[in-house]
Short mmCIF file of C-alpha atoms in Angstrom, two decimals:
data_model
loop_
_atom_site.label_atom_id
_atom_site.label_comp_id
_atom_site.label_asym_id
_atom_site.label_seq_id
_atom_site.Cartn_x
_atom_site.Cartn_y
_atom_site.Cartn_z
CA UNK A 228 121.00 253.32 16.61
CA UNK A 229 119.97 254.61 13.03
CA UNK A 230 122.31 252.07 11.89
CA UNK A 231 121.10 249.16 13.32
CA UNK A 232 117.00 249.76 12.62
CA UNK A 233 118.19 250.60 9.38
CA UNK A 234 120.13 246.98 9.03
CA UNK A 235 117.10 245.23 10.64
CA UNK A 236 114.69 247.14 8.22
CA UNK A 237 116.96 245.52 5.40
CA UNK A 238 116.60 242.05 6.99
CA UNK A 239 113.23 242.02 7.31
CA UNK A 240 112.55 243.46 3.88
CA UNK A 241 115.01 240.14 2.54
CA UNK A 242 112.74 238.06 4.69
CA UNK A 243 109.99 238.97 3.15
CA UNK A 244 110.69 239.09 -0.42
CA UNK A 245 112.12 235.42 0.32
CA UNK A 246 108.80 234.58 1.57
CA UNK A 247 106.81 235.85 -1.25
CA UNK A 248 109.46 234.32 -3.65
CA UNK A 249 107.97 230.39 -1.34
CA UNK A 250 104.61 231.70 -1.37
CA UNK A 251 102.36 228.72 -3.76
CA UNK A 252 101.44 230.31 -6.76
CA UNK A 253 97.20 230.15 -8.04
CA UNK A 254 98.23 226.71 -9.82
CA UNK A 255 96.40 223.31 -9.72
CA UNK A 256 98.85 219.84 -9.91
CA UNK A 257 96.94 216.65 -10.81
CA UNK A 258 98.44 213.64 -10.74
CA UNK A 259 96.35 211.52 -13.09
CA UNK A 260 97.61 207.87 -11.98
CA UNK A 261 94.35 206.18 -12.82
CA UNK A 262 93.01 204.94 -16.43
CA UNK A 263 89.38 204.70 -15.33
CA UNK A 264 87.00 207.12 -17.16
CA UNK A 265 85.10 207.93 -14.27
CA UNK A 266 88.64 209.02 -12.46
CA UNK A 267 89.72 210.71 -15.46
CA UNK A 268 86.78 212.51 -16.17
CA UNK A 269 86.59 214.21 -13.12
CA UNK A 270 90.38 214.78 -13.32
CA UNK A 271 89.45 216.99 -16.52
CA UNK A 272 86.28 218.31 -15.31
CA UNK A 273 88.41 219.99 -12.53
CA UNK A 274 91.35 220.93 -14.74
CA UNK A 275 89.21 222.63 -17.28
CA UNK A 276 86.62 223.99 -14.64
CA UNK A 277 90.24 225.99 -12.90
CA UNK A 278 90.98 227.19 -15.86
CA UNK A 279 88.02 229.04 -16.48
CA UNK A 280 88.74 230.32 -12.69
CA UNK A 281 91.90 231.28 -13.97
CA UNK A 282 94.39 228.78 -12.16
CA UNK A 283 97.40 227.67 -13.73
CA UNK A 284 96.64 223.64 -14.40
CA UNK A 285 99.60 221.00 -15.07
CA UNK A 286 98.37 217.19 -15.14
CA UNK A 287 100.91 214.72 -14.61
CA UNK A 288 99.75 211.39 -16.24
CA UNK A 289 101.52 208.44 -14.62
CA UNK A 290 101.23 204.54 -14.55
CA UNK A 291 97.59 203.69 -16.13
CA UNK A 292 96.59 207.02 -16.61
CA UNK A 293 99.08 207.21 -19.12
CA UNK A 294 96.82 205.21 -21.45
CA UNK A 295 94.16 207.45 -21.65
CA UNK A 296 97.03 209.82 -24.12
CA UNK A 297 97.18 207.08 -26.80
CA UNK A 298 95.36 207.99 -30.27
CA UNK A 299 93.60 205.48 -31.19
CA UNK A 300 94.55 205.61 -34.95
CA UNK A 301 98.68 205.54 -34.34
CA UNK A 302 100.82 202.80 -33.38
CA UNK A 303 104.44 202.83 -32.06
CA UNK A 304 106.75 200.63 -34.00
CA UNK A 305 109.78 199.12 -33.20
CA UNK A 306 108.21 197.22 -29.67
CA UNK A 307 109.27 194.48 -28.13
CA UNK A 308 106.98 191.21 -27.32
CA UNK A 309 105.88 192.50 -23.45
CA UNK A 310 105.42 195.86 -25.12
CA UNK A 311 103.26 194.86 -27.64
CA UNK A 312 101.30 192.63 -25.61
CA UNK A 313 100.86 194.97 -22.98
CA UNK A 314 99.69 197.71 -25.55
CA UNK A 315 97.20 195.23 -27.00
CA UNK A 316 95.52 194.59 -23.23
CA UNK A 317 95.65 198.48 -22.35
CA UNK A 318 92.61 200.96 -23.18
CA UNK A 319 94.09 202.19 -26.44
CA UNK A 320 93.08 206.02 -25.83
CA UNK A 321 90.25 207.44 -23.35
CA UNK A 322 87.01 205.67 -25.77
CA UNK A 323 88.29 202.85 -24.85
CA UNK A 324 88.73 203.34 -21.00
CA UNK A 325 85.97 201.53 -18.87
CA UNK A 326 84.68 202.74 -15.67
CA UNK A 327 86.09 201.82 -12.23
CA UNK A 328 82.68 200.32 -10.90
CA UNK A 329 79.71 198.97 -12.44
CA UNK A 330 81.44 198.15 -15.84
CA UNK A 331 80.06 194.88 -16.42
CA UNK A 332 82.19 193.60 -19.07
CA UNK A 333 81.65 196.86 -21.16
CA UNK A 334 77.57 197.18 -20.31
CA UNK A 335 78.23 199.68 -17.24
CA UNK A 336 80.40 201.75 -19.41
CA UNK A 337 78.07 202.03 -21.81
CA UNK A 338 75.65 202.96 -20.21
CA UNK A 339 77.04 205.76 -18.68
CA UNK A 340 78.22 207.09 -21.67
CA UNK A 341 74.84 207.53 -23.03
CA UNK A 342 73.39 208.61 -19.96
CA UNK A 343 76.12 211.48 -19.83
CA UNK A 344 75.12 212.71 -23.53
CA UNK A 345 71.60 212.45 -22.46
CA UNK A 346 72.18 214.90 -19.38
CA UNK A 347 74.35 217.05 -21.71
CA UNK A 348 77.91 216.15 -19.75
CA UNK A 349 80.71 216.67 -22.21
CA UNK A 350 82.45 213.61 -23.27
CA UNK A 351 85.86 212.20 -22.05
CA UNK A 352 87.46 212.90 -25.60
CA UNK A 353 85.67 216.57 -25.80
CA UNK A 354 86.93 217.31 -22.38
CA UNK A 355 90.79 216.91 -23.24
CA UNK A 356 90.07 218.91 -26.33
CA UNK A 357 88.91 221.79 -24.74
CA UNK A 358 91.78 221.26 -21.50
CA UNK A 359 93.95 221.70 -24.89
CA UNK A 360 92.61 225.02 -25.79
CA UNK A 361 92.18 226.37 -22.10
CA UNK A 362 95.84 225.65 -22.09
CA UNK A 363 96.00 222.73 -19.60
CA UNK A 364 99.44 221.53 -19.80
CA UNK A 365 100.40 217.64 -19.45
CA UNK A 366 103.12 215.94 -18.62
CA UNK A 367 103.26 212.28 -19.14
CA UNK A 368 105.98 210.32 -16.81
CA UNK A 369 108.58 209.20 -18.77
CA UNK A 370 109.42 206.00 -16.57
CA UNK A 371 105.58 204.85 -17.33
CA UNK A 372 105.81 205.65 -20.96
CA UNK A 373 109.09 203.04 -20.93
CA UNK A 374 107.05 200.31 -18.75
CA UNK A 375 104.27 200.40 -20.41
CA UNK A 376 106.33 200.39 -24.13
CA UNK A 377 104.51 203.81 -25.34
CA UNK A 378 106.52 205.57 -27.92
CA UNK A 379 105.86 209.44 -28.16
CA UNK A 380 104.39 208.48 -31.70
CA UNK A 381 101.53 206.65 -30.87
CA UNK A 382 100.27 209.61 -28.43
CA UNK A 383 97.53 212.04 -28.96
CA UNK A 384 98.13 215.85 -30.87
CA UNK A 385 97.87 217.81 -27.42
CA UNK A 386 99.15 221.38 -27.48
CA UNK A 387 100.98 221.37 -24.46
CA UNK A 388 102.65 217.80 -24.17
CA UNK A 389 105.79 216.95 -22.70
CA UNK A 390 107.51 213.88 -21.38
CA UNK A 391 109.18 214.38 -17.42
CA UNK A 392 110.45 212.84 -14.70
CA UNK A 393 109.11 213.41 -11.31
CA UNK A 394 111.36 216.19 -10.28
CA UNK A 395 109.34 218.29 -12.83
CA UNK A 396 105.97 217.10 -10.90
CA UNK A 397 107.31 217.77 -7.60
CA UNK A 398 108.59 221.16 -8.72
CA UNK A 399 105.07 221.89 -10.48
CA UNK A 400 103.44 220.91 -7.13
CA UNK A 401 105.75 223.05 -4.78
CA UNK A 402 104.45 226.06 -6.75
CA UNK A 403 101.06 224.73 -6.40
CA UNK A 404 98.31 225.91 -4.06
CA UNK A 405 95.91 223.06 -4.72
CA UNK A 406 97.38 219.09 -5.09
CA UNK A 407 95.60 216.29 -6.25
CA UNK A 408 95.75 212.60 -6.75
CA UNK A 409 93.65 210.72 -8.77
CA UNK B 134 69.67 242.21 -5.24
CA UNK B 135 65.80 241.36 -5.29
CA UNK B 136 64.32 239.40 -7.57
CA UNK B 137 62.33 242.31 -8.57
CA UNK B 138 65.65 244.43 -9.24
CA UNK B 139 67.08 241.54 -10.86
CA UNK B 140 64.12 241.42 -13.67
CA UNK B 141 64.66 245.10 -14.12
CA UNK B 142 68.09 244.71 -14.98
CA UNK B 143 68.99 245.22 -18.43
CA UNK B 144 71.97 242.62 -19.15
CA UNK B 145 74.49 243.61 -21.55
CA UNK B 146 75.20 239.84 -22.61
CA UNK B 147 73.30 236.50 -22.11
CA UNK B 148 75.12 233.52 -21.76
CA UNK B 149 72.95 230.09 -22.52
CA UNK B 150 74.44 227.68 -21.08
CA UNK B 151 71.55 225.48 -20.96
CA UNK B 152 72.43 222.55 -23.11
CA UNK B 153 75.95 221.93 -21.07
CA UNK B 154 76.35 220.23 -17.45
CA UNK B 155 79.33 221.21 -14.91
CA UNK B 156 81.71 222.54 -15.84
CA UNK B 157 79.87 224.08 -19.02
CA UNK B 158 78.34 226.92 -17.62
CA UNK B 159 81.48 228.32 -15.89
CA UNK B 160 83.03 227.60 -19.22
CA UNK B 161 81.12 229.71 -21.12
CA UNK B 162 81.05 232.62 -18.31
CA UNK B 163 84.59 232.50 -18.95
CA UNK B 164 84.14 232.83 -22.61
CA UNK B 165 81.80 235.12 -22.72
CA UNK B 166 83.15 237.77 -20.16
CA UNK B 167 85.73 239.24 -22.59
CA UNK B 168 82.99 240.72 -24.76
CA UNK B 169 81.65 242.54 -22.09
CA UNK B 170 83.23 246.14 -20.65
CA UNK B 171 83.65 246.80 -16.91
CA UNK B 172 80.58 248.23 -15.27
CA UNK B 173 78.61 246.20 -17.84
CA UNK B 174 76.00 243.07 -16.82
CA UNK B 175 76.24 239.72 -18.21
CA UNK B 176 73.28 237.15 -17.49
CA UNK B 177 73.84 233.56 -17.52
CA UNK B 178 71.33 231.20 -17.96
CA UNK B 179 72.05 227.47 -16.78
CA UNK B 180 70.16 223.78 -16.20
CA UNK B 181 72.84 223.07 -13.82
CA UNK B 182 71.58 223.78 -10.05
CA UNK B 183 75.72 223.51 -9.06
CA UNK B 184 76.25 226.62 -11.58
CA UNK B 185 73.91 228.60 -8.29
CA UNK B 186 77.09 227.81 -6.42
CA UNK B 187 79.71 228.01 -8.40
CA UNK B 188 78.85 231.67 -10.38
CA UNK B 189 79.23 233.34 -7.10
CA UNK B 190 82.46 232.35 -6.31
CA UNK B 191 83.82 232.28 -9.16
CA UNK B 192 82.85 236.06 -9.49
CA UNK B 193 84.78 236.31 -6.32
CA UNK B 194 87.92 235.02 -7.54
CA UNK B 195 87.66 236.92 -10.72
CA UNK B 196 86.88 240.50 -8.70
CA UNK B 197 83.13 240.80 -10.27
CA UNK B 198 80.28 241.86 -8.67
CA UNK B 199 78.26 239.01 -8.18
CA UNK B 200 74.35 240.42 -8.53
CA UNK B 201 72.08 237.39 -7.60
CA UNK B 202 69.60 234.80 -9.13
CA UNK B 203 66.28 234.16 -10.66
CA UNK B 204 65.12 230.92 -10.50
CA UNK B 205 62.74 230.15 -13.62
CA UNK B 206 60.95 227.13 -14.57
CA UNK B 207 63.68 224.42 -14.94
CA UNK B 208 66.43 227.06 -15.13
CA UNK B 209 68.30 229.40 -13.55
CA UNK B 210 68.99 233.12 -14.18
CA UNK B 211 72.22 234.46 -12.81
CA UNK B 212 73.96 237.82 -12.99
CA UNK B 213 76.92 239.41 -12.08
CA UNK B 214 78.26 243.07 -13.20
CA UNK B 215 82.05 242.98 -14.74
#
């Protein structure tokens, strides 16, 4: 009789430690699939606003929000003809990323922009600075960097960069108590 | 905590975060709460009527006792105890 609570005692105490080991951890996953600035902004608004709660944050930028990781003052070399046109018609960087309504051939976007620094909301470009300090981590998709022709060298300084496939995303989000799409 | 309590409180830091909009204020909480000792009071002063919301909770999540608010002439006044 001893024997047997004592055996169940050990499978429940396995059980539970399995369970913990399942349990999501305080982490944030964003998939950042858009290029628009008003998408992306709130993307990083959210990243850096769980960091200051503490959270563990790892964006995954796929498809056009790729883009938005371009410096604007590098340049890939060694493209091909669809990768060089395609890299002239994408926003080269987040200044250059218009807004998903109201852009009006550039007006709309503008005019955000200076309505944000007139109510004292921190810019696209500041935002992903500071993600960088809070230690935000990004991943960029591989497969997009190859559609789209990136090369790692024409992508901005960013702490914690690194190029994945999306087993590392689905891993990442597995962990992760919050997911989002954007 | 009363509003009366509240203005007696002596804070140990203040935290203007006046001249930023979500998610500046929570930024600089963040910041600003390593300079300050458990059992001590930090104040933090915001533009942002979401940073009402969010201060609370956030004191939640981080295990501080969240105190209350003042609200001033265009600002608010919120405290919390480390």
């Amino acid at each position: 009789m001893a024997n047997e609570l004592e055996l169940q005692v050990k499978q429940l105490e396995a059980q539970l430690k399995e369970l913990q080991e399942n349990q999501p951890k305080d982490q944030l996953s964003i998939i950042v699939f858009s290029g628009d600035l008003d998408k992306v902004l709130a993307a990083f608004i959210i990243a850096t606003g769980a960091r200051a709660m503490d959270s563990e944050v790892k964006m995954f930028f796929t498809f056009w929000g790729t883009s938005i990781l371009r410096a604007k003052n590098k340049s890939g070399n060694g493209k091909d003809f669809m990768s060089n046109m395609l890299g002239w018609m994408l926003p080269k960087g987040s200044t250059q990323a218009k807004l998903s309504k109201l852009n009006m051939g550039g007006m709309g976007t503008e005019m955000l922009k200076s309505v944000m620094k007139k109510k004292n909301v921190s810019s696209l470009e500041s935002l992903i600075e500071v993600a960088g300090e809070l230690g935000v981590e990004i991943a960029i998709c591989q497969m997009s960097m190859d559609l789209m022709g990136f090369k790692k060298e024409e992508m901005i300084d960013y702490p914690n960069l690194s190029y994945v496939g999306v087993g590392t995303y689905l891993s990442d989000a597995q962990e992760s108590k919050i997911q989002l799409f954007i | 905590m009363t509003v009366e309590e509240l203005k007696g409180l002596k804070s140990d830091k203040v935290v203007d975060a006046r001249g930023t909009a979500c998610p500046g204020p929570l930024l600089a909480a963040k910041k600003a709460i390593g300079d300050i000792q458990p059992g001590q009071i930090m104040e933090v002063l915001s533009a942002d009527e979401g940073t009402k919301s969010d201060i609370p909770k956030w004191s939640k999540k981080q295990n501080y006792e969240y105190l209350g608010s003042i609200d001033e002439d265009g600002m608010y006044r919120l405290f919390l105890k480390k």
